[in-house]
Amino acid sequence: MKITNICCIGAGYVGGPTMAVIAHKCPDIKVTIVDLNAERIAAWNDENTDNLPVYEPGLDQIVLSARGRNLFFSTDVEKAIDEAQMIFISVNTPTKTYGLGKGKAADLKYIELCARQIAAVAKDDKIVVEKSTLPVRTAEAVKNILDSTGNGVKFQILSNPEFLAEGTAVEDLLNPDRVLIGGDTDAEGQAAINALVDVYANWIPKERILTTNVWSSELSKLTANAFLAQRVSSINAMSELCEKTGADVNEVARAIGMDSRIGPKFLKSSVGFGGSCFQKDILNLVYIAKSYGLDEVADYWEQVIIMNDHQKRRFAANIVKTLYNTVSGKKITFLGWAFKKDTNDTRESAAIYVADDLLHEQANIAVFDPKVEETTIFRDLDYLATRKPEENKAGVTVYQDPYEACRGTHAIAVLTEWDEFKGYDWQKIYDNMKKPAFVFDGRNVLNGKELKEIGFIFTGVGKAY
Ligand code: UDX
Ligand code: ADP
């Protein structure tokens, strides 16, 4: 089957960029991205690409190249489903906040709603592609819903997990290490797999397109994220030991990274990993392992999260301790709120948890982030439900200018590794700060030696200064 019409349900961080790149690379395929959120769709359709709902380097050019030609953003979910041969499900799968599996299992209600809607609308055979990260065997549930509530048409379910990282989404999509497609092993399943392979083969060498059974594909995604997160927690565990022993975690990372079996990537010690995937996927893995009675497997992976929580907490505790055991009433400036640089995404960002701890200590927090909006910052804090929204409002001030954010402050904490922080006029910042002037670099991006020469009391992660 040659695919000429694709629909994607969910215009978020995954659906938006992924479909934009497919449309850009496959001018003969009509790609329609639908979302229930009309505001989000309007933003994707905005003439001014600065207003796109997702910030990713290079994404504006990709969207401009295809939008209106073969790339469309719409709220008419039914029409798009009806017309498409292949439907990607790219809706959110947050961790459950209620009921059985609360705080661990993925909440699949949005997935189920999509499946029911596809079943209700479809009048001809469709290939349904899971793009969202899902627990193993979700495809089975989706298939059950489709087969038992549909209009007698046939559905093939494929798993095609997304490995893009935010901030490099466009590059990752244009030039992925691999594309993974899982499907049924019978002839119809293989035909569906081949149809999707042909879409990607428009720009990706065939040897980088892997095909597996559905379950391997679903589990590979969770495994990849668990391994990556584990590396960060491993180096962060060593960072605490480095601080005590006089070792420098950057030197240790470099030394081990040169071993080709270990490799140099994902060994940057930090205030802790964030993002929508790592924690959610590991919790999910833990939940699945537990549900099969595999307690040792579950405990093993849970430790990655425990270490990450510890890293965030000890960063906040170190600020309090260094500032003479009290931050009450003191202005503390956060440079960065996003979970990493080059994205406006803040989901599970370490900044949220460090802020929460410092607010408990009655600090006044000033935040500057080059891409994150004020409403997002308050939404993140309110979502924790650890204090009333008006208390968050009273405790946090968001600035548009980094120098103003740092004026009169007792301490600066770097929470995101934005490149621009390195180029600031640190002498000017120092001159306008309370003394002694403290910098806590949670990303090891600043030049500690230079800052100390200016007069700052400087602390990074994983090195005794
Ligand atoms: C991740 C996976 O990389 C991607 O393949 C998957 O599709 C989604 O989840 P993402 O969450 O966008 O992508 O970001 P990633 O670059 O993996 O970083 C995750 C977190 O780990 C960030 O908070 C980052 O700052 C932190 N990190 C990463 C470190 O602290 N140290 C490192 O060495 C690498
Ligand atoms: P991700 O990072 O996985 O892309 P996002 O939260 O950024 O997650 O995006 C998911 C999108 O899916 C949201 O914009 C949400 O409105 C949309 N969505 C969720 N359920 C449905 C549905 N049943 N139909 C259409 N869109 C949906």
XYZ file of C-alpha atoms and ligand atoms in Angstrom:
526
model
C 0.000 0.000 0.000
C 1.372 3.428 -0.896
C 0.575 6.012 1.725
C -0.649 9.376 0.448
C -2.695 10.597 3.396
C -1.572 10.669 7.019
C -3.356 12.003 10.072
C -1.721 12.605 13.425
C -3.779 12.974 16.585
C -1.974 15.256 19.036
C -0.105 18.422 18.028
C 2.364 18.484 20.917
C 6.126 18.208 21.288
C 6.187 14.847 19.546
C 3.366 15.062 16.990
C 4.112 18.594 15.768
C 7.801 18.316 14.858
C 7.585 14.673 13.690
C 4.764 15.308 11.261
C 6.268 18.584 10.070
C 9.423 16.700 9.077
C 7.449 13.915 7.368
C 5.514 16.533 5.371
C 8.716 18.416 4.564
C 10.436 15.264 3.277
C 7.432 13.674 1.563
C 5.704 16.320 -0.585
C 3.416 13.636 -2.081
C 1.880 12.767 1.276
C -0.838 14.959 2.745
C -0.222 15.245 6.490
C -2.940 16.614 8.775
C -2.220 17.159 12.457
C -5.292 17.433 14.641
C -5.730 18.400 18.258
C -8.669 19.075 20.551
C -6.858 22.152 21.814
C -7.990 24.918 19.425
C -5.528 27.431 20.836
C -2.642 25.083 20.083
C -3.828 24.521 16.523
C -4.213 28.284 16.011
C -0.633 28.734 17.220
C 0.630 26.120 14.735
C -1.222 28.015 11.999
C 0.083 31.411 13.116
C 1.707 33.421 10.310
C 4.378 34.518 12.752
C 6.421 31.394 13.403
C 7.707 32.894 16.656
C 4.299 31.919 18.016
C 4.530 28.184 17.220
C 3.560 26.288 20.384
C 6.780 24.297 20.386
C 10.177 25.961 20.269
C 12.772 23.851 18.472
C 15.787 25.168 16.559
C 15.024 24.958 12.819
C 11.400 23.936 13.238
C 10.003 27.230 11.917
C 11.722 26.725 8.550
C 10.473 23.141 8.265
C 6.900 24.215 9.061
C 7.070 27.109 6.597
C 8.328 24.797 3.847
C 5.282 22.514 4.018
C 2.419 24.305 5.760
C -0.483 24.903 3.370
C 1.213 22.675 0.753
C 0.880 19.209 2.269
C 0.983 20.012 5.990
C -2.229 21.082 7.720
C -3.170 21.787 11.331
C -6.820 21.384 12.242
C -9.291 20.771 15.046
C -11.522 18.640 12.817
C -10.386 15.300 14.213
C -13.104 13.194 12.572
C -12.550 14.468 9.050
C -8.805 13.873 9.299
C -9.315 10.332 10.627
C -11.847 9.568 7.923
C -9.563 10.682 5.090
C -6.317 9.138 6.308
C -4.874 5.722 5.442
C -2.445 5.916 8.332
C -3.208 7.485 11.727
C -0.471 8.349 14.212
C -1.504 8.566 17.851
C 0.656 11.204 19.468
C -1.335 12.235 22.503
C 0.019 12.695 25.994
C 0.424 9.742 28.353
C 1.153 11.348 31.727
C 1.764 9.396 34.912
C -1.524 8.617 36.638
C -2.410 11.072 39.387
C -5.275 9.003 40.790
C -6.456 5.473 41.531
C -4.623 2.226 40.885
C -1.019 2.786 39.802
C -1.159 6.420 40.936
C 2.238 8.095 40.600
C 3.624 5.166 38.572
C 1.490 3.784 35.772
C 0.907 5.711 32.541
C -2.536 7.236 32.235
C -3.878 5.788 29.022
C -7.209 7.540 28.959
C -6.219 9.826 26.070
C -5.007 6.842 24.078
C -8.212 4.959 24.703
C -10.307 7.968 23.687
C -8.360 8.175 20.442
C -8.855 4.479 19.742
C -12.590 4.787 20.336
C -12.812 7.824 18.107
C -10.897 6.131 15.298
C -13.162 3.079 15.589
C -16.288 5.217 15.448
C -15.195 7.226 12.417
C -13.271 4.781 10.211
C -15.132 3.550 7.140
C -12.195 1.810 5.494
C -9.115 -0.152 6.597
C -6.533 1.885 8.508
C -3.042 1.535 9.848
C -2.854 2.939 13.371
C 0.610 3.919 14.586
C 1.462 4.367 18.257
C 3.869 7.276 18.492
C 3.388 8.174 22.150
C 5.531 6.194 24.601
C 3.361 3.459 25.978
C 3.579 0.577 28.360
C 4.297 -2.773 26.779
C 1.186 -4.454 25.391
C -0.778 -1.233 24.901
C -1.065 -2.123 21.239
C -3.127 -5.102 22.316
C -5.587 -2.870 24.188
C -5.814 -0.464 21.270
C -6.446 -3.362 18.914
C -9.165 -4.776 21.156
C -11.001 -1.467 21.239
C -10.662 -0.942 17.514
C -11.768 -4.457 16.610
C -14.706 -4.651 18.974
C -16.153 -1.190 18.500
C -15.306 -0.528 14.841
C -17.520 -0.696 11.756
C -16.134 -4.037 10.630
C -13.131 -2.454 8.911
C -9.633 -3.857 9.474
C -6.973 -2.187 11.580
C -3.273 -2.852 11.698
C -1.489 -1.549 14.779
C 2.135 -0.495 14.557
C 4.455 0.713 17.268
C 6.815 3.438 16.050
C 8.365 5.013 19.140
C 9.900 8.430 18.901
C 13.494 8.813 20.031
C 13.873 12.525 19.358
C 15.260 14.650 22.147
C 13.861 18.108 22.704
C 16.084 20.958 21.655
C 17.513 18.822 18.846
C 14.201 17.471 17.557
C 14.595 18.632 13.973
C 18.140 17.308 13.651
C 17.125 14.014 15.320
C 14.191 13.630 12.933
C 16.152 14.517 9.810
C 19.049 12.293 10.722
C 17.996 9.666 13.272
C 20.345 6.958 14.609
C 17.544 4.539 13.833
C 13.804 4.345 13.217
C 12.013 1.499 14.944
C 8.806 -0.035 13.626
C 7.050 -2.892 15.369
C 4.107 -4.783 13.914
C 2.356 -8.115 13.640
C 4.409 -10.917 12.167
C 1.693 -12.151 9.765
C 1.475 -11.045 6.117
C -0.933 -8.164 6.801
C 1.233 -6.925 9.651
C 4.292 -7.047 7.411
C 2.465 -5.103 4.694
C 1.584 -2.389 7.202
C 5.198 -2.277 8.419
C 6.418 -1.954 4.837
C 4.005 0.907 4.160
C 5.525 2.866 7.051
C 9.086 1.854 6.110
C 8.429 3.371 2.662
C 7.384 6.672 4.229
C 10.625 6.946 6.215
C 12.709 5.641 3.310
C 12.036 8.970 1.588
C 14.961 10.354 3.563
C 16.378 7.694 5.877
C 18.726 4.934 4.647
C 16.931 1.577 4.798
C 19.615 -0.001 7.010
C 18.706 2.449 9.757
C 15.039 1.424 9.719
C 14.617 -1.520 12.098
C 11.549 -3.707 12.140
C 10.557 -5.909 15.088
C 7.491 -7.390 16.667
C 5.190 -4.933 18.442
C 6.238 -5.862 21.965
C 9.960 -5.506 21.310
C 9.339 -2.096 19.815
C 7.254 -0.899 22.757
C 9.757 -2.206 25.294
C 12.779 -0.842 23.393
C 11.548 2.682 23.881
C 11.211 2.282 27.633
C 14.564 0.534 27.782
C 16.358 3.272 25.834
C 15.052 5.975 28.156
C 15.785 3.910 31.258
C 19.409 3.356 30.142
C 19.902 7.042 29.341
C 18.424 8.187 32.639
C 20.496 5.585 34.457
C 23.700 7.088 33.019
C 22.737 10.513 34.344
C 21.899 9.123 37.775
C 25.140 7.124 37.778
C 27.311 10.167 37.080
C 25.266 12.212 39.552
C 25.878 9.582 42.219
C 29.593 9.921 41.514
C 29.314 13.735 41.692
C 28.499 13.610 45.373
C 31.438 11.325 45.996
C 33.681 13.659 43.953
C 32.702 16.620 46.122
C 33.774 14.703 49.218
C 36.989 13.210 47.885
C 38.448 16.095 45.900
C 37.895 14.443 42.534
C 36.358 16.476 39.690
C 33.340 14.814 38.104
C 34.076 16.372 34.709
C 37.525 14.804 34.736
C 36.075 11.467 35.813
C 33.431 11.631 33.065
C 36.079 12.422 30.481
C 38.310 9.615 31.662
C 35.601 6.969 31.584
C 33.978 8.354 28.414
C 37.160 7.714 26.422
C 36.627 4.009 26.999
C 34.857 3.115 23.774
C 32.717 0.590 25.641
C 31.318 3.357 27.841
C 31.321 6.255 25.367
C 31.343 9.996 26.106
C 27.656 10.951 25.829
C 25.149 11.457 28.635
C 27.778 11.784 31.321
C 27.150 15.394 32.304
C 26.558 15.725 35.977
C 23.714 18.095 36.771
C 21.096 19.194 39.251
C 19.086 16.202 38.040
C 17.354 15.103 34.878
C 13.917 16.350 33.922
C 11.714 16.163 30.865
C 8.468 14.473 30.085
C 9.978 11.055 29.396
C 12.685 9.794 31.723
C 10.837 9.744 35.012
C 7.520 8.742 33.459
C 9.013 5.895 31.476
C 10.999 4.507 34.387
C 7.994 4.669 36.694
C 6.128 2.860 34.009
C 8.829 0.212 33.746
C 8.791 -0.190 37.523
C 5.035 -0.579 37.496
C 5.085 -3.163 34.738
C 7.855 -5.165 36.438
C 5.943 -5.098 39.736
C 2.751 -6.185 38.024
C 4.582 -9.322 36.829
C 5.935 -9.885 40.367
C 9.482 -8.921 39.334
C 10.297 -6.972 42.488
C 14.089 -7.000 42.075
C 13.799 -5.653 38.537
C 11.398 -2.955 39.733
C 13.628 -1.933 42.658
C 16.687 -1.808 40.428
C 15.143 0.741 38.065
C 13.390 2.692 40.786
C 16.787 3.528 42.234
C 17.469 5.711 39.166
C 14.559 7.941 40.194
C 15.512 7.888 43.878
C 19.022 9.085 42.995
C 17.610 11.826 40.775
C 15.295 13.091 43.507
C 18.221 13.094 45.899
C 20.323 15.162 43.497
C 17.630 17.865 43.223
C 17.055 17.928 46.954
C 20.702 18.145 47.897
C 21.226 21.023 45.462
C 18.515 23.022 47.258
C 19.790 21.951 50.677
C 23.307 23.060 49.770
C 22.041 26.549 48.889
C 20.353 26.832 52.276
C 23.380 25.484 54.128
C 25.839 27.751 52.319
C 23.705 30.836 52.913
C 24.292 30.464 56.665
C 21.443 27.987 57.122
C 18.696 30.401 56.200
C 17.241 31.752 52.979
C 14.157 33.158 54.658
C 13.323 36.508 53.062
C 16.411 36.321 50.813
C 16.228 36.873 47.076
C 17.590 33.846 45.199
C 17.818 34.100 41.420
C 17.224 31.128 39.124
C 18.847 31.326 35.724
C 16.835 28.860 33.672
C 13.578 27.055 34.271
C 13.360 24.722 31.231
C 14.396 21.097 31.825
C 17.311 21.629 29.447
C 18.539 24.263 27.008
C 16.986 25.072 23.629
C 13.455 24.136 24.616
C 10.538 25.946 26.234
C 9.403 22.668 27.801
C 9.482 22.592 31.591
C 7.891 19.243 32.344
C 9.579 17.632 35.381
C 12.285 20.280 35.271
C 14.640 20.166 38.267
C 14.002 23.915 38.675
C 10.433 23.234 39.822
C 11.524 20.997 42.675
C 14.448 23.154 43.751
C 12.110 26.166 43.796
C 9.577 24.223 45.825
C 12.199 23.311 48.442
C 13.447 26.899 48.670
C 9.912 28.268 48.932
C 9.418 25.947 51.891
C 12.433 27.724 53.371
C 10.680 31.068 52.720
C 13.065 32.296 50.024
C 11.987 34.939 47.500
C 12.722 33.416 44.127
C 13.489 35.425 41.016
C 13.397 33.536 37.717
C 14.786 34.352 34.321
C 14.519 31.894 31.432
C 15.042 32.988 27.816
C 12.154 30.885 26.465
C 9.780 29.948 29.279
C 6.715 32.091 29.887
C 5.623 33.353 33.277
C 2.296 31.505 33.122
C 4.149 28.213 32.626
C 6.317 28.783 35.699
C 3.313 29.402 37.940
C 1.409 26.508 36.376
C 4.335 24.201 37.180
C 4.453 25.302 40.815
C 0.686 25.259 41.274
C 0.571 21.738 39.811
C 2.660 20.465 42.718
C -0.160 21.549 45.012
C 2.302 22.037 47.864
C 0.973 25.527 48.680
C -1.765 27.879 47.558
C -1.399 29.574 44.144
C -1.361 33.004 45.821
C 1.567 31.855 47.958
C 3.482 30.842 44.831
C 2.658 34.259 43.357
C 3.960 35.950 46.486
C 7.162 33.899 46.611
C 8.225 33.974 42.956
C 8.906 36.876 40.578
C 9.537 36.252 36.898
C 11.862 38.641 35.049
C 12.310 39.397 31.367
C 15.837 40.675 31.867
C 18.580 38.562 33.458
C 20.443 41.547 34.933
C 17.277 42.757 36.657
C 16.645 39.220 37.926
C 20.125 39.248 39.480
C 19.990 42.768 40.917
C 20.137 42.830 44.707
C 20.108 39.047 44.923
C 21.918 36.976 47.549
C 22.596 33.989 45.322
C 22.304 32.835 41.715
C 21.418 29.242 40.887
C 21.900 27.979 37.333
C 19.157 25.433 36.638
C 19.335 25.193 32.829
C 22.467 25.150 30.678
C 21.399 27.940 28.259
C 24.478 29.034 26.258
C 23.735 32.723 26.767
C 24.437 32.473 30.502
C 28.133 31.983 29.763
C 28.354 35.264 27.864
C 26.791 37.491 30.518
C 28.708 40.406 31.986
C 29.427 38.672 35.281
C 31.338 41.635 36.669
C 28.213 43.788 36.219
C 26.073 41.095 37.848
C 28.511 40.881 40.759
C 28.552 44.647 41.266
C 24.765 44.722 41.668
C 24.476 41.758 44.033
C 24.388 41.467 47.812
C 27.751 40.408 49.258
C 29.028 37.825 49.727
C 27.762 36.942 46.245
C 27.058 33.248 45.720
C 26.724 31.269 42.483
C 25.485 27.665 42.482
C 26.045 26.243 39.031
C 23.714 23.255 38.752
C 24.853 22.594 35.188
C 28.612 23.185 35.344
C 28.383 25.681 32.488
C 30.014 28.749 33.983
C 33.724 29.374 34.283
C 34.183 28.906 38.024
C 37.763 30.146 38.003
C 36.850 33.461 36.373
C 33.855 33.958 38.619
C 35.969 33.374 41.689
C 38.461 35.952 40.442
C 35.624 38.474 40.212
C 34.800 37.709 43.833
C 31.926 35.247 43.683
C 31.721 32.321 46.075
C 31.248 29.624 43.467
C 29.939 26.072 43.718
C 29.366 23.649 40.865
C 28.226 20.042 40.836
C 30.740 17.280 41.482
C 33.810 19.287 42.339
C 35.098 20.798 45.552
C 35.846 24.482 44.818
C 14.738 11.928 26.107
C 15.499 10.944 25.206
O 16.845 11.424 25.032
C 14.799 10.820 23.869
O 15.440 9.844 23.081
C 13.353 10.404 24.111
O 12.656 10.361 22.875
C 12.659 11.377 25.053
O 13.396 11.487 26.271
P 14.537 14.564 26.257
O 13.712 14.335 27.460
O 14.065 15.519 25.225
O 14.794 13.202 25.486
O 15.963 15.121 26.737
P 17.401 14.526 27.022
O 18.374 15.249 26.176
O 17.448 13.072 26.969
O 17.649 15.026 28.523
C 16.851 14.580 29.590
C 17.310 15.218 30.873
O 18.568 14.699 31.284
C 17.497 16.732 30.804
O 17.010 17.342 31.968
C 18.990 16.893 30.686
O 19.434 18.135 31.146
C 19.470 15.757 31.557
N 20.833 15.310 31.224
C 21.103 14.755 30.011
C 21.842 15.428 32.162
O 21.623 15.917 33.272
N 23.104 14.988 31.846
C 23.402 14.444 30.633
O 24.568 14.062 30.419
C 22.365 14.325 29.692
P 3.936 14.974 23.797
O 5.162 15.518 24.473
O 3.780 13.490 24.004
O 3.816 15.367 22.369
P 1.952 16.995 24.522
O 1.213 17.156 25.806
O 2.933 18.050 24.095
O 2.660 15.568 24.591
O 0.912 16.825 23.326
C -0.162 15.965 23.308
C -1.333 16.649 22.590
O -2.370 15.696 22.386
C -1.962 17.805 23.353
O -1.890 18.988 22.564
C -3.435 17.361 23.580
O -4.358 18.431 23.456
C -3.630 16.364 22.446
N -4.710 15.388 22.670
C -4.905 14.589 23.743
N -5.985 13.786 23.560
C -6.494 14.071 22.337
C -7.589 13.568 21.541
N -8.390 12.586 21.988
N -7.810 14.103 20.332
C -6.996 15.097 19.872
N -5.946 15.599 20.539
C -5.676 15.098 21.763
